[in-house]
């Protein structure tokens, strides 16, 4: 061991001696040597030690706290005790009870009595019924210038199985006199001039009020009518309508309907004939937002003749609801039955020909709604085939003979504008102007009014006073004299006004003033109208 340490010491001593010798020799030669640097020194930091911390939630305190409440004693005492809560029941229907029945009685000058009565069932989900009666008569200043009108109507509706069934009965009796003769030179008895028209009709039909699985809608109906007068003329009619509609796509449907109007006229063995019109109306309806198109045809048979008539109507929004362009090309047949001609002119004489009028109309116009204002305009070109005209007879001039114009053309301009503000105020102005031309068989359109303007006004004041007014302006119409010359009646302005005041919930008083300007104009040549006439009375509703 001693020898080992001695060896080590000797080694260290010898090494130190050699290091000093080399250093001394290196210091002597430093100035003669160069230093080459092969890399830039880049110091580096030692990686820091990272601490990994793990978070943990504190322990859950499961002990239940003990809460102590100190409620002070009640020192105030109230007599009101709160009502315990209870479930609230549904309220009952709050709709007011309807006044379904009324009686209206009035009298006026020209010996005019008025009696009206109405009866209704009111609100009912299964059935409805109504009845109406009316009587009005007057005696004019001229001999036999009197008339009377009686009407009785019954109607009922029944709802079952998604259908609405309806039926009705009507009876009308209109008594007039042929007073349009020269009273200074001619004297006629009541039996010579008296005429009474009686109409009895029964109708029935049904319609589906809910959409069925097949998507069909239908409203078939039938009406039977008996019409007869004081001279033994009788006409029986049967009217059948079978419309069907099938929806195929959204806004697109196919419609078809059959219309049959069959009548038989009998005035004795010398005058008896039938007058029938039947038609089929197939069409396609396209009803899209801002666009409506009804495109179809109208095959029609009338008294052995067949017509294939157009049936095209279009409405397109130029400005939604405000400006709508409407146009169409339609054609149809007007059945000139005895009843229809009497309703047009009650002073006609004999009815001997069952010719029906075919009408073709091509039109265009604009309509729309702006706020409370609605308007509608239309310009049409019409062609009438077998148009009935009315000419005074050559005996006394107090009856009209019927002449049929083979073909009559006309331009028509129709316009209407209205304003409505709920049920408080409304006004409507409408007018029609016709320019007849190119008559083939007659020189003038006898009995037709080329211009008519109508104004209607209604205003409710303080919910109890209801005011109405209307006016009609008529231009003159052509007539034919006995010697073959023709003339034209004078134009007229007929102004009427009326009002009703509610005294109570059940009673009201009313009054009407007709022909305020006291103009005895002639709608039909030789038949002057009544002058100023008044009618007023009381009305009871219950």
Short mmCIF file of C-alpha atoms in Angstrom, two decimals:
data_model
loop_
_atom_site.label_atom_id
_atom_site.label_comp_id
_atom_site.label_asym_id
_atom_site.label_seq_id
_atom_site.Cartn_x
_atom_site.Cartn_y
_atom_site.Cartn_z
CA UNK A 1 0.00 0.00 0.00
CA UNK A 2 2.84 2.43 0.81
CA UNK A 3 4.48 1.52 -2.47
CA UNK A 4 1.21 2.34 -4.32
CA UNK A 5 0.90 5.85 -2.83
CA UNK A 6 4.56 6.53 -3.56
CA UNK A 7 4.00 5.56 -7.17
CA UNK A 8 1.06 7.91 -7.46
CA UNK A 9 2.92 10.82 -6.00
CA UNK A 10 5.80 10.22 -8.35
CA UNK A 11 3.49 10.15 -11.29
CA UNK A 12 1.85 13.44 -10.36
CA UNK A 13 5.20 15.11 -9.79
CA UNK A 14 6.57 13.96 -13.11
CA UNK A 15 3.41 15.07 -14.94
CA UNK A 16 3.57 18.57 -13.42
CA UNK A 17 7.15 18.95 -14.44
CA UNK A 18 6.42 18.04 -18.03
CA UNK A 19 3.42 20.49 -18.17
CA UNK A 20 5.62 23.40 -17.02
CA UNK A 21 8.28 22.57 -19.63
CA UNK A 22 5.71 22.46 -22.43
CA UNK A 23 4.14 25.69 -21.30
CA UNK A 24 7.41 27.52 -21.28
CA UNK A 25 8.20 26.33 -24.75
CA UNK A 26 4.71 27.29 -25.98
CA UNK A 27 4.99 30.83 -24.64
CA UNK A 28 8.12 31.29 -26.62
CA UNK A 29 6.43 30.37 -29.93
CA UNK A 30 2.84 31.97 -29.49
CA UNK A 31 3.55 34.93 -31.68
CA UNK A 32 4.44 32.67 -34.60
CA UNK A 33 1.19 30.56 -34.62
CA UNK A 34 -2.45 31.18 -35.87
CA UNK A 35 -5.76 30.05 -34.39
CA UNK A 36 -8.47 28.56 -36.66
CA UNK A 37 -12.12 28.68 -35.44
CA UNK A 38 -14.29 25.94 -36.94
CA UNK A 39 -17.63 26.52 -35.12
CA UNK A 40 -19.52 29.31 -33.29
CA UNK A 41 -20.10 28.67 -29.64
CA UNK A 42 -23.79 28.16 -28.84
CA UNK A 43 -24.63 28.11 -25.20
CA UNK A 44 -27.58 25.92 -24.13
CA UNK A 45 -29.76 25.95 -21.05
CA UNK A 46 -30.51 22.85 -19.20
CA UNK A 47 -34.08 21.57 -19.45
CA UNK A 48 -36.18 22.79 -16.56
CA UNK A 49 -37.90 20.29 -14.43
CA UNK A 50 -41.79 20.37 -14.90
CA UNK A 51 -44.17 20.03 -12.05
CA UNK A 52 -47.26 17.85 -12.71
CA UNK A 53 -50.17 19.07 -10.58
CA UNK A 54 -53.44 17.07 -10.29
CA UNK A 55 -56.55 19.03 -9.22
CA UNK A 56 -59.12 17.43 -6.99
CA UNK A 57 -62.47 18.54 -5.51
CA UNK A 58 -62.83 18.96 -1.83
CA UNK A 59 -64.73 16.34 0.00
CA UNK A 60 -68.53 16.44 -0.06
CA UNK A 61 -70.17 17.76 3.06
CA UNK A 62 -73.02 15.36 3.72
CA UNK A 63 -74.01 16.84 7.02
CA UNK A 64 -77.56 18.36 7.12
CA UNK A 65 -77.60 21.95 8.41
CA UNK A 66 -80.05 22.82 11.09
CA UNK A 67 -82.01 25.96 10.25
CA UNK A 68 -83.91 27.81 12.90
CA UNK A 69 -86.79 30.15 11.87
CA UNK A 70 -88.13 32.79 14.14
CA UNK A 71 -91.60 33.94 12.94
CA UNK A 72 -92.95 36.91 14.88
CA UNK A 73 -96.42 36.64 16.28
CA UNK A 74 -99.26 38.13 14.17
CA UNK A 75 -100.54 41.24 15.82
CA UNK A 76 -102.97 42.36 13.03
CA UNK A 77 -106.30 40.67 12.39
CA UNK A 78 -108.22 41.06 9.08
CA UNK A 79 -111.86 40.17 8.49
CA UNK A 80 -111.18 39.13 4.81
CA UNK A 81 -110.24 35.50 4.39
CA UNK A 82 -108.71 34.36 1.08
CA UNK A 83 -110.85 32.10 -1.08
CA UNK A 84 -109.31 28.68 -1.70
CA UNK A 85 -108.18 27.97 -5.27
CA UNK A 86 -110.61 26.04 -7.45
CA UNK A 87 -110.51 25.02 -11.14
CA UNK A 88 -112.24 27.55 -13.44
CA UNK A 89 -114.95 26.19 -15.76
CA UNK A 90 -115.28 27.19 -19.43
CA UNK A 91 -117.42 30.24 -20.04
CA UNK A 92 -120.70 29.95 -21.93
CA UNK A 93 -121.28 31.27 -25.48
CA UNK A 94 -121.43 35.05 -25.23
CA UNK A 95 -123.11 35.61 -28.62
CA UNK A 96 -126.17 37.78 -28.41
CA UNK A 97 -129.57 36.28 -29.09
CA UNK A 98 -130.56 36.76 -32.71
CA UNK A 99 -133.76 38.56 -33.66
CA UNK A 100 -134.89 36.07 -36.28
CA UNK A 101 -138.44 37.34 -36.78
CA UNK A 102 -139.88 40.66 -37.88
CA UNK A 103 -143.12 42.34 -38.87
CA UNK A 104 -143.07 45.49 -41.01
CA UNK A 105 -146.16 47.60 -41.66
CA UNK A 106 -146.44 50.85 -43.59
CA UNK A 107 -148.79 53.14 -45.52
CA UNK A 108 -148.25 55.86 -48.09
CA UNK A 109 -149.86 58.07 -50.69
CA UNK A 110 -151.43 56.56 -53.84
CA UNK A 111 -153.35 54.32 -51.43
CA UNK A 112 -150.28 52.21 -50.74
CA UNK A 113 -150.28 49.60 -47.96
CA UNK A 114 -147.22 47.49 -47.15
CA UNK A 115 -147.13 44.32 -45.06
CA UNK A 116 -144.00 42.23 -44.60
CA UNK A 117 -143.25 39.41 -42.21
CA UNK A 118 -140.28 37.11 -41.76
CA UNK A 119 -139.62 34.05 -39.63
CA UNK A 120 -136.27 32.32 -39.08
CA UNK A 121 -134.83 29.48 -37.02
CA UNK A 122 -131.65 31.28 -35.91
CA UNK A 123 -128.36 29.56 -35.14
CA UNK A 124 -128.44 25.80 -35.45
CA UNK A 125 -125.74 23.34 -36.40
CA UNK A 126 -128.12 20.79 -37.91
CA UNK A 127 -130.92 22.70 -39.65
CA UNK A 128 -132.20 26.14 -40.63
CA UNK A 129 -135.53 27.33 -41.94
CA UNK A 130 -137.07 30.64 -42.95
CA UNK A 131 -140.37 32.02 -44.20
CA UNK A 132 -141.19 35.36 -45.84
CA UNK A 133 -144.39 37.14 -46.84
CA UNK A 134 -144.84 40.45 -48.67
CA UNK A 135 -147.78 42.50 -49.92
CA UNK A 136 -147.55 45.85 -51.69
CA UNK A 137 -150.14 47.64 -53.82
CA UNK A 138 -150.74 51.16 -55.16
CA UNK A 139 -153.37 53.13 -57.07
CA UNK A 140 -152.05 55.75 -59.52
CA UNK A 141 -153.70 58.98 -60.67
CA UNK A 142 -154.55 57.57 -64.13
CA UNK A 143 -157.42 55.18 -64.70
CA UNK A 144 -156.31 51.55 -64.16
CA UNK A 145 -152.83 52.71 -63.11
CA UNK A 146 -152.75 50.33 -60.18
CA UNK A 147 -150.77 47.22 -59.32
CA UNK A 148 -150.33 44.71 -56.49
CA UNK A 149 -147.63 42.24 -55.59
CA UNK A 150 -147.85 39.27 -53.21
CA UNK A 151 -145.03 36.91 -52.40
CA UNK A 152 -144.67 33.88 -50.12
CA UNK A 153 -141.38 32.06 -49.73
CA UNK A 154 -140.33 29.04 -47.65
CA UNK A 155 -136.83 27.64 -47.39
CA UNK A 156 -135.11 24.97 -45.32
CA UNK A 157 -131.59 23.58 -44.91
CA UNK A 158 -130.39 20.37 -43.27
CA UNK A 159 -126.79 19.31 -42.57
CA UNK A 160 -125.80 15.65 -42.31
CA UNK A 161 -122.85 13.45 -43.26
CA UNK A 162 -120.77 16.25 -44.74
CA UNK A 163 -123.62 17.44 -46.98
CA UNK A 164 -126.00 20.36 -47.04
CA UNK A 165 -129.54 19.60 -48.24
CA UNK A 166 -131.87 22.44 -49.14
CA UNK A 167 -135.39 22.82 -50.46
CA UNK A 168 -137.67 25.75 -51.11
CA UNK A 169 -141.13 26.83 -52.19
CA UNK A 170 -142.16 30.18 -53.71
CA UNK A 171 -145.43 31.70 -54.78
CA UNK A 172 -145.63 35.09 -56.55
CA UNK A 173 -148.72 36.95 -57.69
CA UNK A 174 -148.29 40.14 -59.72
CA UNK A 175 -151.39 42.03 -60.80
CA UNK A 176 -151.02 44.87 -63.34
CA UNK A 177 -153.19 46.77 -65.82
CA UNK A 178 -152.49 47.74 -69.43
CA UNK A 179 -153.08 51.43 -68.73
CA UNK A 180 -150.80 52.78 -71.49
CA UNK A 181 -153.48 54.11 -73.87
CA UNK A 182 -154.93 57.54 -74.64
CA UNK A 183 -157.33 58.10 -71.75
CA UNK A 184 -158.90 61.15 -73.44
CA UNK A 185 -160.17 59.26 -76.48
CA UNK A 186 -160.37 55.61 -75.37
CA UNK A 187 -162.43 54.07 -72.57
CA UNK A 188 -161.58 50.52 -71.51
CA UNK A 189 -163.06 48.43 -68.73
CA UNK A 190 -161.04 46.68 -66.07
CA UNK A 191 -161.69 43.32 -67.72
CA UNK A 192 -160.05 44.60 -70.91
CA UNK A 193 -156.83 45.74 -69.26
CA UNK A 194 -156.40 43.60 -66.15
CA UNK A 195 -153.61 41.04 -66.08
CA UNK A 196 -152.42 38.73 -63.31
CA UNK A 197 -149.23 36.65 -63.39
CA UNK A 198 -148.88 33.70 -61.02
CA UNK A 199 -145.67 31.79 -60.40
CA UNK A 200 -145.37 28.61 -58.35
CA UNK A 201 -141.93 27.02 -57.97
CA UNK A 202 -140.37 24.19 -55.99
CA UNK A 203 -136.62 23.59 -55.80
CA UNK A 204 -134.30 21.12 -54.09
CA UNK A 205 -130.60 20.33 -54.10
CA UNK A 206 -127.53 19.32 -52.13
CA UNK A 207 -123.83 20.12 -51.92
CA UNK A 208 -120.85 18.62 -50.14
CA UNK A 209 -119.52 20.93 -47.43
CA UNK A 210 -116.47 18.80 -46.60
CA UNK A 211 -113.84 17.57 -49.04
CA UNK A 212 -114.20 13.86 -49.75
CA UNK A 213 -111.36 11.39 -50.29
CA UNK A 214 -111.69 11.50 -54.06
CA UNK A 215 -111.40 15.32 -54.10
CA UNK A 216 -114.76 15.87 -55.84
CA UNK A 217 -117.10 18.82 -55.19
CA UNK A 218 -120.68 18.76 -56.44
CA UNK A 219 -123.85 20.86 -56.12
CA UNK A 220 -126.71 19.22 -58.06
CA UNK A 221 -130.06 21.00 -58.06
CA UNK A 222 -133.49 20.83 -59.64
CA UNK A 223 -136.29 23.42 -59.95
CA UNK A 224 -139.87 23.00 -61.23
CA UNK A 225 -141.91 26.08 -62.12
CA UNK A 226 -145.48 26.72 -63.17
CA UNK A 227 -146.31 30.12 -64.71
CA UNK A 228 -149.78 31.20 -65.82
CA UNK A 229 -151.71 34.45 -66.39
CA UNK A 230 -155.29 35.74 -66.50
CA UNK A 231 -155.75 34.92 -70.22
CA UNK A 232 -155.18 31.17 -69.92
CA UNK A 233 -151.54 31.16 -70.98
CA UNK A 234 -149.58 28.47 -69.14
CA UNK A 235 -145.94 27.54 -69.09
CA UNK A 236 -144.36 24.68 -67.14
CA UNK A 237 -140.59 24.42 -66.78
CA UNK A 238 -138.01 22.00 -65.44
CA UNK A 239 -134.50 23.25 -64.71
CA UNK A 240 -131.69 20.79 -63.85
CA UNK A 241 -128.09 21.66 -63.00
CA UNK A 242 -125.35 19.11 -62.27
CA UNK A 243 -121.98 20.79 -61.59
CA UNK A 244 -118.92 18.70 -60.60
CA UNK A 245 -115.37 19.81 -59.78
CA UNK A 246 -112.28 17.63 -59.35
CA UNK A 247 -109.03 18.94 -57.89
CA UNK A 248 -106.02 17.36 -59.62
CA UNK A 249 -103.11 19.53 -58.44
CA UNK A 250 -102.62 22.46 -56.12
CA UNK A 251 -104.48 25.33 -57.75
CA UNK A 252 -105.55 23.26 -60.79
CA UNK A 253 -108.95 21.61 -61.13
CA UNK A 254 -111.25 20.22 -63.78
CA UNK A 255 -114.88 21.37 -63.78
CA UNK A 256 -117.86 20.13 -65.73
CA UNK A 257 -121.55 20.84 -65.51
CA UNK A 258 -124.72 19.88 -67.30
CA UNK A 259 -127.57 22.40 -67.56
CA UNK A 260 -130.98 21.48 -68.85
CA UNK A 261 -133.83 24.00 -69.12
CA UNK A 262 -137.00 22.45 -70.55
CA UNK A 263 -140.34 24.24 -70.79
CA UNK A 264 -143.67 23.84 -72.53
CA UNK A 265 -146.00 26.73 -73.38
CA UNK A 266 -149.72 26.28 -73.91
CA UNK A 267 -152.20 29.02 -74.83
CA UNK A 268 -154.89 26.76 -76.24
CA UNK A 269 -155.02 24.53 -79.29
CA UNK A 270 -153.80 27.28 -81.62
CA UNK A 271 -150.56 28.02 -79.73
CA UNK A 272 -148.62 25.26 -78.04
CA UNK A 273 -144.90 24.55 -78.31
CA UNK A 274 -141.80 23.55 -76.36
CA UNK A 275 -138.69 25.59 -75.72
CA UNK A 276 -135.62 23.67 -74.56
CA UNK A 277 -132.01 24.57 -73.89
CA UNK A 278 -129.34 22.12 -72.75
CA UNK A 279 -125.60 22.62 -72.43
CA UNK A 280 -122.43 20.95 -71.17
CA UNK A 281 -119.64 23.09 -69.72
CA UNK A 282 -116.27 21.29 -69.47
CA UNK A 283 -113.36 23.50 -68.43
CA UNK A 284 -110.01 23.67 -66.67
CA UNK A 285 -109.52 26.11 -63.80
CA UNK A 286 -106.07 27.37 -62.86
CA UNK A 287 -106.07 29.44 -59.71
CA UNK A 288 -102.59 30.56 -58.69
CA UNK A 289 -101.47 33.62 -56.69
CA UNK A 290 -101.90 36.56 -59.02
CA UNK A 291 -103.26 34.46 -61.89
CA UNK A 292 -106.66 32.95 -62.72
CA UNK A 293 -107.63 31.11 -65.90
CA UNK A 294 -110.92 29.44 -66.77
CA UNK A 295 -110.59 27.74 -70.17
CA UNK A 296 -113.39 25.65 -71.62
CA UNK A 297 -116.07 25.28 -74.24
CA UNK A 298 -119.85 25.51 -74.09
CA UNK A 299 -121.61 22.99 -76.37
CA UNK A 300 -125.26 24.07 -76.44
CA UNK A 301 -128.40 22.63 -77.99
CA UNK A 302 -131.55 24.76 -78.36
CA UNK A 303 -134.66 23.86 -80.32
CA UNK A 304 -132.87 21.56 -82.74
CA UNK A 305 -129.82 23.81 -83.24
CA UNK A 306 -126.28 23.13 -82.00
CA UNK A 307 -123.67 25.75 -81.09
CA UNK A 308 -120.09 25.22 -79.92
CA UNK A 309 -119.52 28.34 -77.85
CA UNK A 310 -116.29 29.67 -76.27
CA UNK A 311 -115.85 29.98 -72.51
CA UNK A 312 -112.49 31.61 -71.68
CA UNK A 313 -111.86 34.01 -68.77
CA UNK A 314 -108.52 35.28 -67.44
CA UNK A 315 -107.47 37.53 -64.56
CA UNK A 316 -103.83 38.56 -64.04
CA UNK A 317 -102.43 40.74 -61.26
CA UNK A 318 -100.41 43.66 -62.62
CA UNK A 319 -100.11 45.07 -59.10
CA UNK A 320 -101.24 42.56 -56.48
CA UNK A 321 -104.91 43.17 -55.61
CA UNK A 322 -104.61 46.82 -56.65
CA UNK A 323 -104.53 46.45 -60.44
CA UNK A 324 -105.95 43.30 -62.05
CA UNK A 325 -106.24 42.83 -65.80
CA UNK A 326 -109.35 40.85 -66.74
CA UNK A 327 -110.29 39.63 -70.20
CA UNK A 328 -112.49 36.99 -71.72
CA UNK A 329 -114.26 35.50 -74.69
CA UNK A 330 -117.58 33.99 -73.67
CA UNK A 331 -120.82 33.01 -75.34
CA UNK A 332 -124.13 31.77 -73.99
CA UNK A 333 -127.83 31.40 -74.78
CA UNK A 334 -130.60 33.42 -73.10
CA UNK A 335 -133.84 31.45 -73.02
CA UNK A 336 -136.71 33.73 -74.06
CA UNK A 337 -139.44 31.87 -72.21
CA UNK A 338 -142.78 33.51 -71.56
CA UNK A 339 -141.85 34.03 -67.91
CA UNK A 340 -138.50 35.61 -68.81
CA UNK A 341 -140.06 38.08 -71.26
CA UNK A 342 -142.77 39.06 -68.75
CA UNK A 343 -140.10 39.76 -66.14
CA UNK A 344 -138.37 42.01 -68.69
CA UNK A 345 -141.54 43.82 -69.83
CA UNK A 346 -144.78 43.05 -67.93
CA UNK A 347 -146.91 44.78 -70.58
CA UNK A 348 -146.27 42.34 -73.46
CA UNK A 349 -149.20 40.94 -75.42
CA UNK A 350 -149.17 37.58 -77.21
CA UNK A 351 -146.22 35.20 -77.01
CA UNK A 352 -145.99 33.26 -80.26
CA UNK A 353 -142.33 32.41 -80.99
CA UNK A 354 -139.83 30.40 -78.93
CA UNK A 355 -136.69 32.01 -80.33
CA UNK A 356 -133.76 32.20 -77.90
CA UNK A 357 -131.01 34.81 -77.92
CA UNK A 358 -127.40 33.82 -78.48
CA UNK A 359 -124.88 36.29 -77.03
CA UNK A 360 -121.17 36.46 -77.82
CA UNK A 361 -118.99 38.81 -75.77
CA UNK A 362 -115.31 39.71 -76.05
CA UNK A 363 -114.11 42.01 -73.29
CA UNK A 364 -111.16 43.40 -71.41
CA UNK A 365 -110.88 45.64 -68.39
CA UNK A 366 -109.16 46.39 -65.11
CA UNK A 367 -110.32 46.11 -61.51
CA UNK A 368 -108.85 46.11 -58.04
CA UNK A 369 -108.96 47.29 -54.45
CA UNK A 370 -107.13 50.23 -52.90
CA UNK A 371 -107.76 50.49 -49.18
CA UNK A 372 -111.51 50.93 -48.71
CA UNK A 373 -112.05 51.63 -52.43
CA UNK A 374 -113.00 48.99 -55.01
CA UNK A 375 -113.34 49.57 -58.74
CA UNK A 376 -114.16 47.59 -61.86
CA UNK A 377 -114.14 48.63 -65.51
CA UNK A 378 -114.89 46.62 -68.65
CA UNK A 379 -115.03 47.35 -72.36
CA UNK A 380 -116.91 44.78 -74.45
CA UNK A 381 -117.88 43.99 -78.01
CA UNK A 382 -121.18 42.09 -78.13
CA UNK A 383 -123.11 40.31 -80.82
CA UNK A 384 -126.77 39.44 -80.21
CA UNK A 385 -128.52 36.89 -82.41
CA UNK A 386 -132.35 36.81 -82.28
CA UNK A 387 -132.58 39.73 -79.86
CA UNK A 388 -136.16 40.47 -78.66
CA UNK A 389 -137.32 44.07 -79.16
CA UNK A 390 -140.57 45.58 -77.87
CA UNK A 391 -142.93 47.61 -80.06
CA UNK A 392 -146.34 49.06 -79.07
CA UNK A 393 -149.31 47.44 -80.79
CA UNK A 394 -151.30 49.42 -83.33
CA UNK A 395 -154.73 49.02 -81.66
CA UNK A 396 -154.49 51.02 -78.45
CA UNK A 397 -150.74 51.10 -77.92
CA UNK A 398 -151.13 49.63 -74.42
CA UNK A 399 -149.50 46.27 -75.19
CA UNK A 400 -146.16 45.36 -76.69
CA UNK A 401 -145.49 43.01 -79.53
CA UNK A 402 -142.18 41.15 -79.69
CA UNK A 403 -139.94 41.54 -82.71
CA UNK A 404 -136.72 39.57 -83.01
CA UNK A 405 -133.67 41.29 -84.44
CA UNK A 406 -131.65 38.76 -86.49
CA UNK A 407 -128.32 40.26 -85.44
CA UNK A 408 -127.44 43.30 -83.35
CA UNK A 409 -123.94 44.50 -82.51
CA UNK A 410 -123.02 46.73 -79.61
CA UNK A 411 -120.09 48.25 -77.79
CA UNK A 412 -120.48 48.28 -74.03
CA UNK A 413 -118.60 50.29 -71.44
CA UNK A 414 -119.18 49.25 -67.85
CA UNK A 415 -117.74 50.95 -64.80
CA UNK A 416 -118.27 50.85 -61.05
CA UNK A 417 -116.51 52.28 -58.03
CA UNK A 418 -117.35 51.88 -54.37
CA UNK A 419 -116.20 52.86 -50.92
CA UNK A 420 -117.06 50.94 -47.77
CA UNK A 421 -116.15 51.60 -44.14
CA UNK A 422 -117.30 48.60 -42.11
CA UNK A 423 -121.05 48.83 -41.51
CA UNK A 424 -121.07 52.58 -40.91
CA UNK A 425 -120.78 54.04 -44.40
CA UNK A 426 -120.79 52.77 -47.95
CA UNK A 427 -121.33 54.27 -51.37
CA UNK A 428 -121.35 52.70 -54.83
CA UNK A 429 -121.58 54.23 -58.30
CA UNK A 430 -122.10 52.02 -61.36
CA UNK A 431 -123.01 52.64 -64.97
CA UNK A 432 -123.48 50.99 -68.38
CA UNK A 433 -123.30 52.57 -71.81
CA UNK A 434 -124.28 50.69 -75.00
CA UNK A 435 -123.70 51.76 -78.57
CA UNK A 436 -125.97 49.61 -80.74
CA UNK A 437 -125.24 49.38 -84.45
CA UNK A 438 -125.60 47.21 -87.59
CA UNK A 439 -129.20 46.09 -87.12
CA UNK A 440 -130.27 43.70 -89.86
CA UNK A 441 -134.06 43.46 -89.64
CA UNK A 442 -135.10 46.50 -87.55
CA UNK A 443 -134.29 50.16 -87.94
CA UNK A 444 -133.69 50.81 -84.20
CA UNK A 445 -133.22 48.78 -81.00
CA UNK A 446 -136.78 49.41 -79.75
CA UNK A 447 -137.20 49.27 -75.97
CA UNK A 448 -133.50 48.93 -75.12
CA UNK A 449 -131.93 51.53 -72.78
CA UNK A 450 -128.51 52.60 -74.11
CA UNK A 451 -127.34 54.35 -70.93
CA UNK A 452 -128.00 53.90 -67.22
CA UNK A 453 -126.22 55.26 -64.15
CA UNK A 454 -126.95 54.13 -60.57
CA UNK A 455 -125.84 55.58 -57.25
CA UNK A 456 -126.36 53.98 -53.84
CA UNK A 457 -125.51 55.49 -50.44
CA UNK A 458 -125.87 54.14 -46.90
CA UNK A 459 -124.86 55.81 -43.63
CA UNK A 460 -125.39 54.84 -39.99
CA UNK A 461 -125.40 57.68 -37.46
CA UNK A 462 -124.93 57.03 -33.72
CA UNK A 463 -125.81 53.34 -34.23
CA UNK A 464 -129.54 54.14 -34.18
CA UNK A 465 -130.25 56.22 -37.27
CA UNK A 466 -129.83 54.44 -40.62
CA UNK A 467 -129.98 56.60 -43.75
CA UNK A 468 -130.13 55.41 -47.36
CA UNK A 469 -130.30 57.15 -50.71
CA UNK A 470 -130.18 56.03 -54.33
CA UNK A 471 -130.51 57.63 -57.71
CA UNK A 472 -130.93 56.31 -61.27
CA UNK A 473 -130.31 58.20 -64.47
CA UNK A 474 -131.82 56.71 -67.64
CA UNK A 475 -131.49 57.76 -71.24
CA UNK A 476 -134.44 57.54 -73.60
CA UNK A 477 -135.23 54.44 -75.66
CA UNK A 478 -136.62 54.12 -79.19
CA UNK A 479 -140.30 53.38 -79.86
CA UNK A 480 -142.36 52.85 -83.01
CA UNK A 481 -145.51 54.83 -83.83
CA UNK A 482 -148.61 53.47 -85.55
CA UNK A 483 -147.75 55.21 -88.81
CA UNK A 484 -144.33 53.58 -88.96
CA UNK A 485 -142.35 56.58 -87.73
CA UNK A 486 -140.17 56.24 -84.69
CA UNK A 487 -139.39 58.40 -81.69
CA UNK A 488 -137.42 58.34 -78.48
CA UNK A 489 -138.61 58.68 -74.90
CA UNK A 490 -137.14 61.37 -72.68
CA UNK A 491 -134.35 60.66 -70.27
CA UNK A 492 -135.07 60.71 -66.56
CA UNK A 493 -133.48 61.13 -63.15
CA UNK A 494 -135.11 59.19 -60.31
CA UNK A 495 -133.90 60.08 -56.79
CA UNK A 496 -134.99 58.18 -53.68
CA UNK A 497 -134.16 58.56 -49.99
CA UNK A 498 -135.10 56.77 -46.82
CA UNK A 499 -134.28 56.28 -43.18
CA UNK A 500 -134.96 54.14 -40.12
CA UNK A 501 -134.56 54.96 -36.45
CA UNK A 502 -134.25 52.33 -33.71
CA UNK A 503 -136.55 53.36 -30.87
CA UNK A 504 -135.56 50.32 -28.85
CA UNK A 505 -134.07 46.90 -29.35
CA UNK A 506 -137.34 45.62 -30.81
CA UNK A 507 -139.08 48.66 -32.36
CA UNK A 508 -138.03 51.02 -35.13
CA UNK A 509 -139.76 53.54 -37.37
CA UNK A 510 -138.94 53.99 -41.06
CA UNK A 511 -139.85 56.15 -44.05
CA UNK A 512 -139.07 56.15 -47.78
CA UNK A 513 -139.43 58.97 -50.31
CA UNK A 514 -139.42 57.85 -53.96
CA UNK A 515 -139.11 59.93 -57.11
CA UNK A 516 -138.33 63.05 -55.11
CA UNK A 517 -138.11 65.20 -58.26
CA UNK A 518 -141.68 64.16 -59.20
CA UNK A 519 -140.64 63.17 -62.74
CA UNK A 520 -143.29 61.02 -64.44
CA UNK A 521 -140.90 59.43 -66.89
CA UNK A 522 -141.70 56.52 -69.22
CA UNK A 523 -139.50 53.45 -69.05
CA UNK A 524 -141.91 51.89 -71.57
CA UNK A 525 -143.59 54.14 -74.14
CA UNK A 526 -147.14 55.20 -73.11
CA UNK A 527 -146.65 53.99 -69.52
CA UNK A 528 -145.80 56.98 -67.27
CA UNK A 529 -144.48 56.18 -63.81
CA UNK A 530 -145.81 57.43 -60.51
CA UNK A 531 -144.70 60.85 -59.33
CA UNK A 532 -143.47 61.67 -55.83
CA UNK A 533 -144.61 58.98 -53.44
CA UNK A 534 -144.14 58.44 -49.73
CA UNK A 535 -144.23 55.27 -47.65
CA UNK A 536 -143.59 54.97 -43.91
CA UNK A 537 -144.40 52.82 -40.93
CA UNK A 538 -143.12 50.75 -38.03
CA UNK A 539 -141.10 47.58 -37.71
CA UNK A 540 -141.08 45.08 -34.86
CA UNK A 541 -138.20 42.60 -34.44
CA UNK A 542 -138.25 39.66 -32.06
#
